[in-house]
mmCIF file of C-alpha atoms in Angstrom:
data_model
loop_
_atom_site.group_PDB
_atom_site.id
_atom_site.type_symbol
_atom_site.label_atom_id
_atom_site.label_comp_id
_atom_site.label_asym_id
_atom_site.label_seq_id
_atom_site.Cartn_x
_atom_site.Cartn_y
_atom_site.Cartn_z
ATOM 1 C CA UNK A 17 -19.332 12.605 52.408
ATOM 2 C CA UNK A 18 -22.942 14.148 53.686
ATOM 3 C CA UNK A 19 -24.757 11.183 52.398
ATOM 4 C CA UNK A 20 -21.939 8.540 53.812
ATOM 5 C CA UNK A 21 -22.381 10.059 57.279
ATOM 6 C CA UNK A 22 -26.075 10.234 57.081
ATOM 7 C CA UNK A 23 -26.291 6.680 56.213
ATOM 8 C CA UNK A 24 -23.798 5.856 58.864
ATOM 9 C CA UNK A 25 -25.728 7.384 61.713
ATOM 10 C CA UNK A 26 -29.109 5.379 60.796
ATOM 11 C CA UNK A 27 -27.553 1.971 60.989
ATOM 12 C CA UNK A 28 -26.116 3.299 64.446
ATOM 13 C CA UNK A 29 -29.011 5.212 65.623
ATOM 14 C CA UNK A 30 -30.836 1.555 64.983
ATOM 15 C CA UNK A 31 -28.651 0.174 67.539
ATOM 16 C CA UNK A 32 -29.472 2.476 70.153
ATOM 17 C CA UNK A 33 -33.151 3.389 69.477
ATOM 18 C CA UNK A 34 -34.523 0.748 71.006
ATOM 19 C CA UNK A 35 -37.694 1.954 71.704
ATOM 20 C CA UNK A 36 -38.857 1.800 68.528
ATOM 21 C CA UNK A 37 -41.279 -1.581 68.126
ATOM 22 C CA UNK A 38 -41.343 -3.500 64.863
ATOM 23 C CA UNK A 39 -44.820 -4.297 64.646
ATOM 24 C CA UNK A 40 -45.900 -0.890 65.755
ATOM 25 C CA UNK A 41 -48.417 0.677 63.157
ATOM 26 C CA UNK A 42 -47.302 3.591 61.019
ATOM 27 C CA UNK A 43 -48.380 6.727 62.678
ATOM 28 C CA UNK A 44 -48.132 10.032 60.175
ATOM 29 C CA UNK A 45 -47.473 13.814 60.933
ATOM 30 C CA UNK A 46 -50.324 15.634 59.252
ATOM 31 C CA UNK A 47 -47.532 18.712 58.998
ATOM 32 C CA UNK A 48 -44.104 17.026 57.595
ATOM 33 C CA UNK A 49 -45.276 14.033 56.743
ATOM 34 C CA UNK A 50 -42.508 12.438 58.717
ATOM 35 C CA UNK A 51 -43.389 8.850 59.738
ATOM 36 C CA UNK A 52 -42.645 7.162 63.388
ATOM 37 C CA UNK A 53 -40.744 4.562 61.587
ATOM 38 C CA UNK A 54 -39.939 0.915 62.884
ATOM 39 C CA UNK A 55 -36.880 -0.518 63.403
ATOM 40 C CA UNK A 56 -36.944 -2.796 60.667
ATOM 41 C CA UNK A 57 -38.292 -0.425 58.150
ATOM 42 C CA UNK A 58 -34.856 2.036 59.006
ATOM 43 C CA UNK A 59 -32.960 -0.805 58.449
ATOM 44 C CA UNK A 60 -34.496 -1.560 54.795
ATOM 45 C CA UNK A 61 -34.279 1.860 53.896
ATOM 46 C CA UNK A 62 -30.460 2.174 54.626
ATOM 47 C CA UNK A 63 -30.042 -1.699 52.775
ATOM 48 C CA UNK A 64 -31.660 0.448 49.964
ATOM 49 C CA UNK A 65 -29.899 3.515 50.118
ATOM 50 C CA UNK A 66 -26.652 1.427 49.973
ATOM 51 C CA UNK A 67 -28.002 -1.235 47.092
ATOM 52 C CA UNK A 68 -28.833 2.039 44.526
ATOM 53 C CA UNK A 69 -25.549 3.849 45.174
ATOM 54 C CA UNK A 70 -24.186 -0.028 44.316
ATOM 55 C CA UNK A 71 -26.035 -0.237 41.321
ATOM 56 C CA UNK A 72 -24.667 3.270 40.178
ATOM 57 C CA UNK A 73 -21.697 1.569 38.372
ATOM 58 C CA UNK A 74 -24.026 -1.030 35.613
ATOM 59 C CA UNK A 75 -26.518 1.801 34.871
ATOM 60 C CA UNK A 76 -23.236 4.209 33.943
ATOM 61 C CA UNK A 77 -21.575 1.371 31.700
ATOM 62 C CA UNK A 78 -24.789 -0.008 30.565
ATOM 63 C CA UNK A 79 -25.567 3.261 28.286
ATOM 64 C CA UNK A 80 -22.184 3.438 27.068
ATOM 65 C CA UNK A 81 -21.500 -0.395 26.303
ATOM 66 C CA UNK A 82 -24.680 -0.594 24.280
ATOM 67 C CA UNK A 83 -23.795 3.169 22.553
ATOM 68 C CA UNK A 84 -20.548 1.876 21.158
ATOM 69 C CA UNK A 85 -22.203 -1.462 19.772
ATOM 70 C CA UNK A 86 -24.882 0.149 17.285
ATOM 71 C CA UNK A 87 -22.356 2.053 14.639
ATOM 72 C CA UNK A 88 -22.002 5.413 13.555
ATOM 73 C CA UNK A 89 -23.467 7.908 15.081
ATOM 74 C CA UNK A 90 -24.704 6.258 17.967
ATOM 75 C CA UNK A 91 -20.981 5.283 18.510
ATOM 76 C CA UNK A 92 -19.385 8.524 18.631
ATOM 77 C CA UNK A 93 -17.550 9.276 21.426
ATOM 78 C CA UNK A 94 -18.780 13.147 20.784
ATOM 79 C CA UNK A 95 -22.817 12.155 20.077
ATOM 80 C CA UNK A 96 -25.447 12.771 22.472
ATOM 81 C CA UNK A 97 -28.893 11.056 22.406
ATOM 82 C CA UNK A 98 -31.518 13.448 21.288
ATOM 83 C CA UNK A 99 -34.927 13.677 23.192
ATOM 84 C CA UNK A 100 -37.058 10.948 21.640
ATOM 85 C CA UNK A 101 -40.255 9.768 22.770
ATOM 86 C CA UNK A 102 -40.907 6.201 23.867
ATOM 87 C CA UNK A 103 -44.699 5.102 24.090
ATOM 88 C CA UNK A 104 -45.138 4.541 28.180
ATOM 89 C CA UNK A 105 -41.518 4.776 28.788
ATOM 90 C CA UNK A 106 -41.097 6.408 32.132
ATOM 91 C CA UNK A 107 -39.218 9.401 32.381
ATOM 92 C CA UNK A 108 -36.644 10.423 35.272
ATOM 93 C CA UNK A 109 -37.107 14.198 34.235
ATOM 94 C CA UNK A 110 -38.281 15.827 37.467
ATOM 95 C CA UNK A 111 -37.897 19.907 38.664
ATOM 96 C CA UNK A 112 -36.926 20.487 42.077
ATOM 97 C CA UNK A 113 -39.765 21.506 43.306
ATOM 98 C CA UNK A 114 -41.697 18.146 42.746
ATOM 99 C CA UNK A 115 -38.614 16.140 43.666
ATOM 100 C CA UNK A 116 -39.156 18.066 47.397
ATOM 101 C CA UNK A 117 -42.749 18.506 47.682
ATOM 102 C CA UNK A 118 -43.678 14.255 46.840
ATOM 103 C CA UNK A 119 -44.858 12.791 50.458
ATOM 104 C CA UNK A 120 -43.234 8.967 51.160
ATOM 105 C CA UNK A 121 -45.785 7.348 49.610
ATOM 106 C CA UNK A 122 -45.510 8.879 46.278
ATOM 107 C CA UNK A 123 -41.816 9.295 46.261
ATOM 108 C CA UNK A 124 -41.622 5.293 46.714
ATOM 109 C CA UNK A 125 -44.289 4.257 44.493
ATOM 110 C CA UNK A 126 -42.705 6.853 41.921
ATOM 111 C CA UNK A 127 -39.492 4.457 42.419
ATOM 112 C CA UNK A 128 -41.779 1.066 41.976
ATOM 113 C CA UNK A 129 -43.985 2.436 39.049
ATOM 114 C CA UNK A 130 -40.600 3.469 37.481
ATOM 115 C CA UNK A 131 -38.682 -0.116 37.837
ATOM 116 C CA UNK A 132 -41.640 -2.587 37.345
ATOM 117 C CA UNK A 133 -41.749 -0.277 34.295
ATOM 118 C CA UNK A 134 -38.365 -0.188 33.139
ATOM 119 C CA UNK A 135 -37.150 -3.864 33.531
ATOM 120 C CA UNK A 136 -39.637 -5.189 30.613
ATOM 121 C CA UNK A 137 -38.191 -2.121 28.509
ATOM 122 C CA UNK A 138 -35.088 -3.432 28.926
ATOM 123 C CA UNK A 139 -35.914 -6.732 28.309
ATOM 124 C CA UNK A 140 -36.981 -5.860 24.607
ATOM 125 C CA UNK A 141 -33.761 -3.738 24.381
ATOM 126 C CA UNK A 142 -31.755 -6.824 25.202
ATOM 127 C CA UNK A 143 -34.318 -9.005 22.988
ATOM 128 C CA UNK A 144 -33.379 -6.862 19.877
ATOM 129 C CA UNK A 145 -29.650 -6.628 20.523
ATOM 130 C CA UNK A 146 -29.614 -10.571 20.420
ATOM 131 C CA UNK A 147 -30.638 -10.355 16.886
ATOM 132 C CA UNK A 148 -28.559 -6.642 15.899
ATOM 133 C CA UNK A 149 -25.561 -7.973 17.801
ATOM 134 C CA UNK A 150 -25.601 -11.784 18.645
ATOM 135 C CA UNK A 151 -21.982 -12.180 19.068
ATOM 136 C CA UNK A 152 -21.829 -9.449 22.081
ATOM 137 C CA UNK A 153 -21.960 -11.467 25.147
ATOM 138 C CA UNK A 154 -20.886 -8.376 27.089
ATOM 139 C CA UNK A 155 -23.772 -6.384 26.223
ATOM 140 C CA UNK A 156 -25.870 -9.380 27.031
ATOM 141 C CA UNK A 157 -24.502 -9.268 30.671
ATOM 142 C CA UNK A 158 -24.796 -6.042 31.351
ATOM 143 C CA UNK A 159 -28.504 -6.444 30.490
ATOM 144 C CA UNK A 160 -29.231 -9.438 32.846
ATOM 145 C CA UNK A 161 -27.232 -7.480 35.314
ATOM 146 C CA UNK A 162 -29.163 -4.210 35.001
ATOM 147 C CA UNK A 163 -32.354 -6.503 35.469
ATOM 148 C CA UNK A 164 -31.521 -8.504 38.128
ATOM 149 C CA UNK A 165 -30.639 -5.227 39.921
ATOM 150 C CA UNK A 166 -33.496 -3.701 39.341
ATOM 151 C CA UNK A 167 -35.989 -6.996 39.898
ATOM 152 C CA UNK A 168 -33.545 -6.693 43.830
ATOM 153 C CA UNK A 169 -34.455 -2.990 43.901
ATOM 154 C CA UNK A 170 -38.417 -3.652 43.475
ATOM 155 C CA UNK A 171 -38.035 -6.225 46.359
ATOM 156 C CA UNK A 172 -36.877 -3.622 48.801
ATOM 157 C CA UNK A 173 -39.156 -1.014 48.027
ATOM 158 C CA UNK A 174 -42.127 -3.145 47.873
ATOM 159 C CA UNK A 175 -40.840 -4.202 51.518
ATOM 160 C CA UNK A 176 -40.342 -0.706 52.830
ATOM 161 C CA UNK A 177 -44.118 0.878 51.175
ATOM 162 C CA UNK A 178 -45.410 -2.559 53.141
ATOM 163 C CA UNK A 179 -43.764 -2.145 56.196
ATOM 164 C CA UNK A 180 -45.491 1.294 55.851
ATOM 165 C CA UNK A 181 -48.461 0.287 55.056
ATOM 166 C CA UNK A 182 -48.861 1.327 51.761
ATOM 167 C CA UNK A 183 -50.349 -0.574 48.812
ATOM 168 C CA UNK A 184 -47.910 -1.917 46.378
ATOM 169 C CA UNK A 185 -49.875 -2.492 43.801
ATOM 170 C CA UNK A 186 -48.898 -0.850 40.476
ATOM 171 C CA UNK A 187 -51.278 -0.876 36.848
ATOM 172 C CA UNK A 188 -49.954 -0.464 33.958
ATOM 173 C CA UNK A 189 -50.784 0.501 30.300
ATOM 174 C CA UNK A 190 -51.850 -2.480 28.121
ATOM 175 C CA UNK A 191 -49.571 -3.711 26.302
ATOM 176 C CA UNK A 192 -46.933 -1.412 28.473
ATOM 177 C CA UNK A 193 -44.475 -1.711 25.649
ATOM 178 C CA UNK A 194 -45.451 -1.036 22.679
ATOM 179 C CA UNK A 195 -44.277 -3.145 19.770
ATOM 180 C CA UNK A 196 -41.581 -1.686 17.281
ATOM 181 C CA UNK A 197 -43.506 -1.238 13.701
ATOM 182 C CA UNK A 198 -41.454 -0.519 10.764
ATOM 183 C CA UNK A 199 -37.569 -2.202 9.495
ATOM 184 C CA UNK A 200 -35.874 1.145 10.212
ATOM 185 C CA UNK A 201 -32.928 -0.294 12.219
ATOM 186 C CA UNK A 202 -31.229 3.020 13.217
ATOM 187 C CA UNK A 203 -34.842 4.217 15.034
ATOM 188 C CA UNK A 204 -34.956 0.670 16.881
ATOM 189 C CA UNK A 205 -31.099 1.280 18.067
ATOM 190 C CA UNK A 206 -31.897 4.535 18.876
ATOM 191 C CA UNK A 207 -34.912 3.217 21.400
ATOM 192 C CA UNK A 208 -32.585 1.271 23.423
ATOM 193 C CA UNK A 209 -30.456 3.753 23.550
ATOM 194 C CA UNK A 210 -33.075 5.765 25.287
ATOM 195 C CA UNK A 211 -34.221 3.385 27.393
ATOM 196 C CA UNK A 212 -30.905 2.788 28.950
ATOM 197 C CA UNK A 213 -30.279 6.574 29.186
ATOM 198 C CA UNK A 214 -33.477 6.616 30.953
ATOM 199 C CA UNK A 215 -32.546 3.775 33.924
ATOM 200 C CA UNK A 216 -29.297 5.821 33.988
ATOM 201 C CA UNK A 217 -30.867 9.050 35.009
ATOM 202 C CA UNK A 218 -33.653 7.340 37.233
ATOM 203 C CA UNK A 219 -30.804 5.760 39.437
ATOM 204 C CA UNK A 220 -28.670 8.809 39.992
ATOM 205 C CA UNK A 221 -32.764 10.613 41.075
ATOM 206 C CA UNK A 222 -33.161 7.306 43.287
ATOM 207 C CA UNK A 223 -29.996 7.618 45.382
ATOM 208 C CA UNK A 224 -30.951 11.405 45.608
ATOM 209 C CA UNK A 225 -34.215 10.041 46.600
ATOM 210 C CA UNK A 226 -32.810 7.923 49.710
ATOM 211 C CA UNK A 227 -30.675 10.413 50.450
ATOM 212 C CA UNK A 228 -33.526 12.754 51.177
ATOM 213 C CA UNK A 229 -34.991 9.998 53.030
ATOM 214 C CA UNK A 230 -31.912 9.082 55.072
ATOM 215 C CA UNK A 231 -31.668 13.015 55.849
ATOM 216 C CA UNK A 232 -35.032 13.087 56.945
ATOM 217 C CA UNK A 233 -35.025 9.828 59.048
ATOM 218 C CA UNK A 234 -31.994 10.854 60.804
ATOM 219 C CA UNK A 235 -33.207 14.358 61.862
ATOM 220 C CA UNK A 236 -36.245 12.106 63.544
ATOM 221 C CA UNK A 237 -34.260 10.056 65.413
ATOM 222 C CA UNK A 238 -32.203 12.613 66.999
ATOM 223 C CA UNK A 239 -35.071 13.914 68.359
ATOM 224 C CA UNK A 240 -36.084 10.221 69.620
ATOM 225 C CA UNK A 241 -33.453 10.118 71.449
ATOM 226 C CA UNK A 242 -33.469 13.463 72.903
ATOM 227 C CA UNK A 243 -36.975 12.479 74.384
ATOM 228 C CA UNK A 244 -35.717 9.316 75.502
ATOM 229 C CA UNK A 245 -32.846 10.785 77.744
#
């Protein structure tokens, strides 16, 4: 309920701060780090706060349609994925303390680094699942829907950090993903499996992420409008 009301009040508070002027450059508190945002950049964040909380849904089912396609044990209802490492494969694993102490900029290009990242995992995931398990046409789907999610997702971020001014541009390893070596079919399941886990977790710290945002936004515009009056 916190977050729905927070994310109420910033699509009204855009109504009524009209002050605020679109092409105005982004001006920085050297102590909170709390930007004198535009307009049009509130509105993209709350478009983006609502789009991850939408995407919640495919990253949930996504993990647990591809888990019960691969076979025992991957398949049991009772198994858990154990902690495997993926060559470049971004992690979601963050302590509190980070989580609250990133500035804007990090926190967002975190988010960007992560996605551009993830969506060519997943691609290979879904590659190798066309040859494992060509007849699922459900698991298919909830690949391409995963990715077109995330390819939207990118989109608005890279829109907010420029509306900010920040740079969007984000390097990666080369080759990012690593090609599998070996025939061991269980270990190639077991990547995807990981991968998927991985968007899972990094969507539930993304809508935790805007949420922090949309708390932090709104506390700003209250005081806006208090100078305003």
């Amino acid at each position: 309920m916190r977050s729905t009301a927070l994310l109420i009040f910033l699509v009204v508070s855009v109504s009524r701060a009209t002050s605020l002027t679109i092409s105005a450059p982004v001006k920085r508190s050297t102590s909170s780090d709390v930007a004198e945002l535009s307009e049009t950049t509130i509105v993209l964040f709350s478009e983006t706060q609502k789009f991850v909380e939408s995407m919640k849904d495919n990253a949930d089912s996504l993990l647990t349609i591809y888990l019960s396609f691969q076979g025992a044990p991957l398949s049991d209802p009772e198994y858990h994925l154990p902690e495997v490492k993926v060559d470049n494969l971004p992690t979601a694993a963050m302590d509190n303390a980070t989580f609250l102490n990133q500035t804007d900029e990090i926190r967002l290009k975190n988010n960007l680094y992560f996605y551009s990242a993830i969506v060519q995992f997943l691609q290979v995931a879904m590659t190798e699942q066309e040859d494992l398990n060509p007849a699922e046409e459900s698991l298919k789907a909830k690949f391409q829907e995963a990715m077109a999610n995330i390819n939207t997702l990118i989109s608005k971020i890279s829109a907010i950090m420029t509306q900010m001014g920040m740079s969007v541009t984000v390097t990666f390893p080369d080759p990012l993903v690593v090609p599998y070596e070996g025939s061991a079919i269980f270990k190639q399941k077991l990547r995807g499996g990981v991968i998927c886990k991985e968007y899972k977790e990094r969507v539930l710290l993304t809508k935790r992420d805007f949420e922090f945002f949309a708390k932090k936004y709104h506390e700003q515009l209250i005081q806006q409008q208090e100078q305003e009056e």
